[in-house]
CSV table of C-alpha atoms in Angstrom, one decimal:
chain,number,residue,atom,x,y,z
J,1,UNK,CA,11.5,-30.9,-96.0
J,2,UNK,CA,11.5,-34.2,-94.2
J,3,UNK,CA,8.4,-36.3,-94.9
J,4,UNK,CA,7.0,-39.8,-94.3
J,5,UNK,CA,6.2,-40.4,-98.0
J,6,UNK,CA,8.2,-38.5,-100.7
J,7,UNK,CA,6.1,-39.7,-103.6
J,8,UNK,CA,2.8,-38.8,-102.0
J,9,UNK,CA,4.2,-35.3,-101.1
J,10,UNK,CA,5.5,-34.8,-104.7
J,11,UNK,CA,2.0,-35.8,-106.0
J,12,UNK,CA,0.3,-33.4,-103.6
J,13,UNK,CA,2.4,-30.4,-104.8
J,14,UNK,CA,1.8,-31.4,-108.4
J,15,UNK,CA,-2.0,-31.6,-107.9
J,16,UNK,CA,-2.4,-28.7,-105.5
J,17,UNK,CA,-0.1,-26.1,-107.1
J,18,UNK,CA,0.8,-27.4,-110.5
J,19,UNK,CA,4.4,-27.9,-109.8
J,20,UNK,CA,6.3,-30.4,-112.0
J,21,UNK,CA,8.6,-33.0,-110.5
J,22,UNK,CA,12.2,-32.6,-111.4
J,23,UNK,CA,13.0,-36.1,-110.2
J,24,UNK,CA,12.4,-38.7,-107.4
J,25,UNK,CA,15.1,-41.3,-106.6
J,26,UNK,CA,14.3,-44.9,-107.4
J,27,UNK,CA,14.2,-45.6,-103.6
J,28,UNK,CA,11.6,-42.8,-103.3
J,29,UNK,CA,13.6,-41.3,-100.4
J,30,UNK,CA,14.3,-37.9,-102.0
J,31,UNK,CA,12.6,-35.8,-104.7
J,32,UNK,CA,12.6,-32.3,-106.1
J,33,UNK,CA,10.1,-30.0,-107.8
J,34,UNK,CA,10.8,-27.6,-110.6
J,35,UNK,CA,10.0,-24.3,-109.0
J,36,UNK,CA,12.1,-21.6,-110.6
J,37,UNK,CA,15.4,-20.5,-108.9
J,38,UNK,CA,14.6,-22.0,-105.6
J,39,UNK,CA,14.4,-25.8,-105.3
J,40,UNK,CA,11.7,-27.3,-103.2
J,41,UNK,CA,12.9,-30.7,-102.1
J,42,UNK,CA,11.6,-33.5,-99.9
J,43,UNK,CA,13.5,-36.2,-98.2
J,44,UNK,CA,12.3,-39.2,-96.2
J,45,UNK,CA,12.4,-39.0,-92.4
J,46,UNK,CA,14.9,-41.8,-92.3
J,47,UNK,CA,17.4,-39.5,-94.2
J,48,UNK,CA,16.8,-36.9,-91.6
J,49,UNK,CA,17.7,-39.4,-88.9
J,50,UNK,CA,20.8,-40.5,-90.7
J,51,UNK,CA,21.9,-36.8,-91.4
J,52,UNK,CA,21.1,-35.2,-88.1
J,53,UNK,CA,22.8,-37.0,-85.2
J,54,UNK,CA,21.0,-34.8,-82.6
J,55,UNK,CA,17.6,-35.5,-84.1
J,56,UNK,CA,15.0,-33.1,-85.2
J,57,UNK,CA,11.4,-32.0,-84.6
J,58,UNK,CA,9.1,-33.9,-87.0
J,59,UNK,CA,6.2,-32.0,-88.5
J,60,UNK,CA,2.7,-32.9,-87.4
J,61,UNK,CA,-0.8,-31.8,-88.5
J,62,UNK,CA,-1.7,-30.6,-85.0
J,63,UNK,CA,0.4,-27.5,-84.9
J,64,UNK,CA,2.6,-26.2,-87.7
J,65,UNK,CA,6.2,-25.1,-87.4
J,66,UNK,CA,6.8,-21.3,-87.1
J,67,UNK,CA,7.9,-21.3,-90.8
J,68,UNK,CA,6.0,-21.3,-94.0
J,69,UNK,CA,6.3,-21.6,-97.7
J,70,UNK,CA,4.6,-18.7,-99.5
J,71,UNK,CA,3.1,-19.0,-102.9
J,72,UNK,CA,1.7,-16.0,-104.8
J,73,UNK,CA,-1.5,-16.9,-106.7
J,74,UNK,CA,-4.1,-15.0,-108.7
J,75,UNK,CA,-7.1,-16.4,-106.8
J,76,UNK,CA,-6.6,-17.5,-103.2
J,77,UNK,CA,-10.0,-19.1,-102.8
J,78,UNK,CA,-9.5,-21.3,-105.9
J,79,UNK,CA,-6.0,-22.2,-104.8
J,80,UNK,CA,-7.3,-23.3,-101.4
J,81,UNK,CA,-9.9,-25.4,-103.1
J,82,UNK,CA,-7.2,-27.2,-105.1
J,83,UNK,CA,-5.2,-27.8,-101.9
J,84,UNK,CA,-8.2,-29.4,-100.2
J,85,UNK,CA,-8.9,-31.5,-103.3
J,86,UNK,CA,-5.3,-32.7,-103.2
J,87,UNK,CA,-5.5,-33.7,-99.5
J,88,UNK,CA,-4.4,-30.5,-97.7
J,89,UNK,CA,-6.4,-28.6,-95.1
J,90,UNK,CA,-7.3,-25.0,-94.4
J,91,UNK,CA,-5.4,-23.6,-91.4
J,92,UNK,CA,-6.6,-20.0,-91.4
J,93,UNK,CA,-9.5,-18.6,-93.4
J,94,UNK,CA,-8.9,-16.1,-96.2
J,95,UNK,CA,-8.5,-12.5,-95.1
J,96,UNK,CA,-7.8,-9.2,-96.9
J,97,UNK,CA,-5.0,-7.3,-95.3
J,98,UNK,CA,-5.2,-3.5,-94.8
J,99,UNK,CA,-2.9,-3.0,-97.7
J,100,UNK,CA,-5.2,-5.0,-100.0
J,101,UNK,CA,-3.5,-8.3,-100.3
J,102,UNK,CA,-5.7,-11.4,-100.0
J,103,UNK,CA,-4.1,-14.1,-97.8
J,104,UNK,CA,-5.0,-17.6,-96.7
J,105,UNK,CA,-3.1,-20.4,-94.9
J,106,UNK,CA,-3.2,-24.1,-95.6
J,107,UNK,CA,-1.4,-27.2,-94.4
J,108,UNK,CA,0.0,-29.6,-96.9
J,109,UNK,CA,-0.5,-33.3,-96.7
J,110,UNK,CA,2.3,-33.6,-94.1
J,111,UNK,CA,1.3,-30.6,-92.0
J,112,UNK,CA,3.7,-28.0,-93.4
J,113,UNK,CA,2.3,-24.4,-93.4
J,114,UNK,CA,1.8,-22.7,-96.7
J,115,UNK,CA,0.7,-19.1,-97.2
J,116,UNK,CA,-1.4,-18.5,-100.3
J,117,UNK,CA,-1.5,-14.8,-101.2
J,118,UNK,CA,-2.1,-12.4,-104.0
J,119,UNK,CA,0.8,-10.2,-105.2
J,120,UNK,CA,1.3,-6.9,-103.5
């Protein structure tokens, strides 16, 4: 995920979700979180520009991309509260789906969409 501030993004995910940083480069232009089998990584937007010769669509807080990270949590309302305390925002209010799953959508400190949901 290409971001303006790698360190601030790592801190957000640590505070909002309890992830632990795996590492951040000394230049603070790339960092990873310990998140099980799947690595969640952040790179500075300058790396995106150097890697992608055709450019890319930078995330913004106005309208999220049509892609999301999904985190299963025990208590969606409490998880959303932590996101807000860490500097994220609510994107869609909490709802209970017909199959009984509780779901809410938030934006991280960069504007990336995150689904918070109970297990099915």
